[in-house]
Short mmCIF file of C-alpha atoms in Angstrom, two decimals:
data_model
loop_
_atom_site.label_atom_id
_atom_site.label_comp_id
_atom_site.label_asym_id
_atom_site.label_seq_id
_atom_site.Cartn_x
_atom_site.Cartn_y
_atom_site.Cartn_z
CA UNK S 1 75.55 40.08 -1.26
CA UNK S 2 72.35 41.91 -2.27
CA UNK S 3 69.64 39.87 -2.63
CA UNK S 4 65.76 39.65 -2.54
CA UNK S 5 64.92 36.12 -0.96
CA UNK S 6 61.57 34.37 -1.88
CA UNK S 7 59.92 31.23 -0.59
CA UNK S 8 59.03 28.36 -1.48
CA UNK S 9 60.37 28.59 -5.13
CA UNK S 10 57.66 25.48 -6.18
CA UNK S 11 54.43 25.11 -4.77
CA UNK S 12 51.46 23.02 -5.49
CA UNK S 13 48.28 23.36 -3.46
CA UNK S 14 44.68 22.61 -3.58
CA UNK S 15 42.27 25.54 -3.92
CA UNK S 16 40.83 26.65 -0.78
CA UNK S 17 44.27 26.38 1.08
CA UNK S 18 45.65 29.64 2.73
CA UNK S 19 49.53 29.93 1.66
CA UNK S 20 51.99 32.47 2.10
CA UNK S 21 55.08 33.58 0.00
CA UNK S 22 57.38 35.26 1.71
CA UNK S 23 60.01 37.68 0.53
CA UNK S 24 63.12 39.61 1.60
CA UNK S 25 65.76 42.13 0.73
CA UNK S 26 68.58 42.98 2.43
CA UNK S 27 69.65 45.85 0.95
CA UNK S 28 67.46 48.44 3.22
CA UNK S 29 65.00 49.25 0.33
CA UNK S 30 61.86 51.31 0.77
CA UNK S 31 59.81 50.34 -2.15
CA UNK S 32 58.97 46.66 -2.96
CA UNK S 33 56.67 45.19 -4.99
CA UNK S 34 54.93 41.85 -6.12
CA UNK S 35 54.18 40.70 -9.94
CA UNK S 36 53.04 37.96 -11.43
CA UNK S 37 54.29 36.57 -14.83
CA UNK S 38 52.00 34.75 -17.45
CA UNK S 39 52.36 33.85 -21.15
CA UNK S 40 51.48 36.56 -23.36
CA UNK S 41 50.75 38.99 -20.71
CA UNK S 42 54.09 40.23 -19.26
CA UNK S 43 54.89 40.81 -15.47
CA UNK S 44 51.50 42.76 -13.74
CA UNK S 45 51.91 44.33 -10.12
CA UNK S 46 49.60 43.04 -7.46
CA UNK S 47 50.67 44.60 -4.92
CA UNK S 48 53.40 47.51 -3.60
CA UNK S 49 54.80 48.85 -0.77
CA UNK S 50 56.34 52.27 -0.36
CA UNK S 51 57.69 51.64 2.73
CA UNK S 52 56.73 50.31 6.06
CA UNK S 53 53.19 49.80 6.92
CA UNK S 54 52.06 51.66 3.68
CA UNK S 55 50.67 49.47 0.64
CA UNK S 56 48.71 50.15 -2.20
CA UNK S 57 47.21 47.59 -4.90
CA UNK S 58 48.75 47.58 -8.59
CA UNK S 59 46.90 45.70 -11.37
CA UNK S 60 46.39 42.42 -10.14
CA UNK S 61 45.43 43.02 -6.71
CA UNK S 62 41.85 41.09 -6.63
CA UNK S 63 43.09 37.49 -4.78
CA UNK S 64 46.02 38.38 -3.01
CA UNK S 65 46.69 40.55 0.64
CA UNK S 66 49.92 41.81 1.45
CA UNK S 67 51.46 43.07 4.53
CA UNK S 68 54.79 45.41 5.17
CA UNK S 69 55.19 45.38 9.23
CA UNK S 70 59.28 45.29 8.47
CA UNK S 71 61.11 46.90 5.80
CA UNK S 72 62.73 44.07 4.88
CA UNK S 73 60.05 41.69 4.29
CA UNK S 74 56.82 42.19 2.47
CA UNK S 75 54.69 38.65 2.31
CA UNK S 76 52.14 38.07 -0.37
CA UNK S 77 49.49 36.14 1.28
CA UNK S 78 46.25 34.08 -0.44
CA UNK S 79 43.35 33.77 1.71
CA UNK S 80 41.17 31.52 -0.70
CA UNK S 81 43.94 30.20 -4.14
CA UNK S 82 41.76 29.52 -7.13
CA UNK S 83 43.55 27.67 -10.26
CA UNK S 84 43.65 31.23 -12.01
CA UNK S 85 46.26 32.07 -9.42
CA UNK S 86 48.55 29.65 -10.90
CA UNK S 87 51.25 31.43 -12.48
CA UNK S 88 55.07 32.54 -11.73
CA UNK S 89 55.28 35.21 -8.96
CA UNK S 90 58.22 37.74 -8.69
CA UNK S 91 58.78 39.69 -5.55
CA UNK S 92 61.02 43.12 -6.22
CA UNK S 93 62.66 45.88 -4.28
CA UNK S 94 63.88 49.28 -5.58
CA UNK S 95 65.14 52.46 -3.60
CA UNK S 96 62.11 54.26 -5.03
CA UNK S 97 59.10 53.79 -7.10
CA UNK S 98 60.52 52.93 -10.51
CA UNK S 99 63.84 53.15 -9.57
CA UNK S 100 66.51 52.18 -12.11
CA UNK S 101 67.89 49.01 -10.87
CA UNK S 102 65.12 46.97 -9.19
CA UNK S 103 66.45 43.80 -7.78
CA UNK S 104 63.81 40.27 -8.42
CA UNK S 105 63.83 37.60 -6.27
CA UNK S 106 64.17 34.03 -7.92
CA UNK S 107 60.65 34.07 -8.27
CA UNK S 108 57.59 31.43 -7.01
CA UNK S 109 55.99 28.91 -9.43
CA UNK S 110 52.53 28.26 -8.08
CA UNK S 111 50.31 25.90 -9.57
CA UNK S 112 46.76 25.79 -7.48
CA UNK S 113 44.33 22.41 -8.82
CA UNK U 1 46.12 48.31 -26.68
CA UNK U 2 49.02 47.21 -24.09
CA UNK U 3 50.60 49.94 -22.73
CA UNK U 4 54.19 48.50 -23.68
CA UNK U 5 54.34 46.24 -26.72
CA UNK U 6 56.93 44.08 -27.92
CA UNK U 7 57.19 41.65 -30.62
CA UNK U 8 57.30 38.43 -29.42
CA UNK U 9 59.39 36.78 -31.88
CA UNK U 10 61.48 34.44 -31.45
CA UNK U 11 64.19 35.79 -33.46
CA UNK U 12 66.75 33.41 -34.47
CA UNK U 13 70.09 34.39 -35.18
CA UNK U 14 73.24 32.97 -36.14
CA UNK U 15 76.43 33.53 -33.89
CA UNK U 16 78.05 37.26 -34.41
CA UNK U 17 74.74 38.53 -36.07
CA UNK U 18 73.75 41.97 -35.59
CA UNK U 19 69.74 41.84 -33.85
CA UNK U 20 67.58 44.77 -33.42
CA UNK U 21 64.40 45.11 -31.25
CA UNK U 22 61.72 47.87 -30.71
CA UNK U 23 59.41 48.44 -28.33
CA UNK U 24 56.45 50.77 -28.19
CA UNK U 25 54.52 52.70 -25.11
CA UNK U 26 51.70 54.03 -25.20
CA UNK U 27 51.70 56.86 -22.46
CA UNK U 28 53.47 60.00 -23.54
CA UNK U 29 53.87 61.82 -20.04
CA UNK U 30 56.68 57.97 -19.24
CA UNK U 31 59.39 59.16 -17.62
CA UNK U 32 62.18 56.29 -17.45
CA UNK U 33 62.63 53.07 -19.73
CA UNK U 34 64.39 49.83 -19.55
CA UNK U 35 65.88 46.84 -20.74
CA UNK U 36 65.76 43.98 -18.73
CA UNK U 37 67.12 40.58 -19.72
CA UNK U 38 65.36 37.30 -18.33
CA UNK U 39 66.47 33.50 -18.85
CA UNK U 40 64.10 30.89 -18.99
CA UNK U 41 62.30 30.33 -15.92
CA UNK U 42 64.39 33.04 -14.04
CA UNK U 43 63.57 36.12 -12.73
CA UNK U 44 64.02 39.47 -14.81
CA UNK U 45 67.78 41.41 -14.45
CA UNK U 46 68.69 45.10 -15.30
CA UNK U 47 70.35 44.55 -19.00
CA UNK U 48 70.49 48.77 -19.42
CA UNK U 49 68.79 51.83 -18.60
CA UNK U 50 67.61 54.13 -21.82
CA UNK U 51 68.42 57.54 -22.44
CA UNK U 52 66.67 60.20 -25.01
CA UNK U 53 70.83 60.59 -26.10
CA UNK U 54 71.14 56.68 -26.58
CA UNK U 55 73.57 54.60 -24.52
CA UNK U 56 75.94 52.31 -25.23
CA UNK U 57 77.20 49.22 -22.91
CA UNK U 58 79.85 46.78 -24.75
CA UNK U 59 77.82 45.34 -27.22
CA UNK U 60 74.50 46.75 -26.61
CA UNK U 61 73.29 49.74 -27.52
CA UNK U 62 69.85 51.72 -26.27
CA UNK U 63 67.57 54.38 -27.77
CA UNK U 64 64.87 56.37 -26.80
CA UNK U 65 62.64 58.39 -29.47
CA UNK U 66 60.33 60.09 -27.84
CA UNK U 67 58.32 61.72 -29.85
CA UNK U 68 57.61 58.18 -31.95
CA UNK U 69 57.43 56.43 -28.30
CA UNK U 70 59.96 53.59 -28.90
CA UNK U 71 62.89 52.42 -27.35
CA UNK U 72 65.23 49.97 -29.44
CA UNK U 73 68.03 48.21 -28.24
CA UNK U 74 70.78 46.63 -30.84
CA UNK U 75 72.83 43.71 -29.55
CA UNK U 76 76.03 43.39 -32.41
CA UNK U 77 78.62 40.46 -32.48
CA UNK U 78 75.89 37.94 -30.91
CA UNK U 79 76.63 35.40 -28.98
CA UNK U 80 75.18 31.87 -27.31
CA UNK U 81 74.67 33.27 -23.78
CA UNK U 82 72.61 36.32 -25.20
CA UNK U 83 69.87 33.92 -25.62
CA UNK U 84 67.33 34.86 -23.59
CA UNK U 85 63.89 36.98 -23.50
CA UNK U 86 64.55 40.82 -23.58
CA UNK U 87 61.88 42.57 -21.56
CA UNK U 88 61.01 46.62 -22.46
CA UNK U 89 60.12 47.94 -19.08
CA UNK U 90 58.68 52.04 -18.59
CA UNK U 91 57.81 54.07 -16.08
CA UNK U 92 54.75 55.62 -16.06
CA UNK U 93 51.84 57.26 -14.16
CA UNK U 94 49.41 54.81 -14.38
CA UNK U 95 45.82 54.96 -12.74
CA UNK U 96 47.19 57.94 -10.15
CA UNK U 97 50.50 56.21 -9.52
CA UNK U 98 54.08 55.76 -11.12
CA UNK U 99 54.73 52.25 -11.66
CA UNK U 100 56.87 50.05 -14.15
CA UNK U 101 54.98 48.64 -16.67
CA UNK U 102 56.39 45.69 -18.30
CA UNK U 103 55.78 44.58 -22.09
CA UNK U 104 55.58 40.87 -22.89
CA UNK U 105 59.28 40.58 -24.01
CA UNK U 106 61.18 39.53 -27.08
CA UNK U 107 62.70 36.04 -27.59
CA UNK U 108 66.04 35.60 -28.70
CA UNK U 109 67.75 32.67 -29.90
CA UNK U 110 71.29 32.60 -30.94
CA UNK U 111 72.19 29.61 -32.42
CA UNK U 112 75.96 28.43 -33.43
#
């Protein structure tokens, strides 16, 4: 089954605290992508991934590091949380950049006090 | 101004109403637009792609209008499970890069 994996689905941490979300596809996409999602304000990229070892920021990107050493897994990583990071995070994967069809994973709710 | 805007609603609807939404972008030079559908708390899926000739898919239809830069999408013979928040998504060069840019989405509530 296609799917885009993402871990942990809840998470509560204190600020300060390096965590990691992790995220994978299966389905031998190039592009991926991370958003998050707050009220009012939509889904906004952080962070994207054309393919292995290259990764650009999006909107978001001040907070957050990513990495792409596999093509199946693209981690969104952050070094220092602050409570402003708290929000609902989506991890994505396409065949190409704005592909039709972009899968989500089940998505991260991070709350950071 | 947001690049994709979308009334928020919610709209309410009875069961086998006929619901219309618009959506409106701001960059001319967008190349592809979507529909996607997300339930609370879930993460976004692919309702329909949007073509400049419409589209059709059961009970949903999609248009494009280009040169007024909105996409609509009409959902007829409405029922529970369509309740949901309808998201406009387009893709569009954006600082240097193309990227899909999502509006806030539109609530729906169908009620019995």
């Amino acid at each position: 089954e296609a799917q885009v994996t993402q871990n942990p689905r809840y998470l509560i941490t204190v600020t300060g605290k390096k965590l990691t979300v992790t995220c994978s596809q299966n389905m031998n996409h190039e592009y991926m992508s991370w958003y998050r999602q707050d009220p009012g304000l939509g889904l906004r990229q952080i962070y994207y991934s054309m393919n292995v070892e290259v990764t650009d920021k999006g909107d978001v990107p001040e907070g957050y590091k990513v990495s792409r050493k596999e093509k199946r897994n693209f981690p969104l990583i952050l070094e220092s949380p602050s409570p402003n990071q708290t929000s609902l995070y989506f991890c994505a994967s396409s065949l190409t950049q704005g592909a039709v069809g972009a899968f989500f994973g089940q998505g991260t709710r991070l709350t950071v006090v | 101004r947001k690049e994709v805007e979308q009334d928020p609603g919610p709209f309410n609807v009875p069961e086998g109403a006929t619901v219309a939404f618009n959506c409106t972008y701001s960059n001319s030079a967008s190349q592809s637009f979507f529909w996607y559908r997300q339930d609370c708390r879930k993460e976004p899926k692919l309702l329909m792609s949007v073509y400049s000739s419409g589209n059709e898919d059961g009970r949903f239809t999609a248009q494009l209008n280009r040169a007024s830069q909105y996409i609509s999408l009409l959902i007829r013979d409405s029922k529970l499970s369509d309740s949901a928040t309808y998201l406009c998504v387009v893709n569009m060069f954006n600082t240097g890069r193309r990227a899909l840019t999502f509006g806030s989405g539109t609530r729906l509530q169908v009620q019995p």
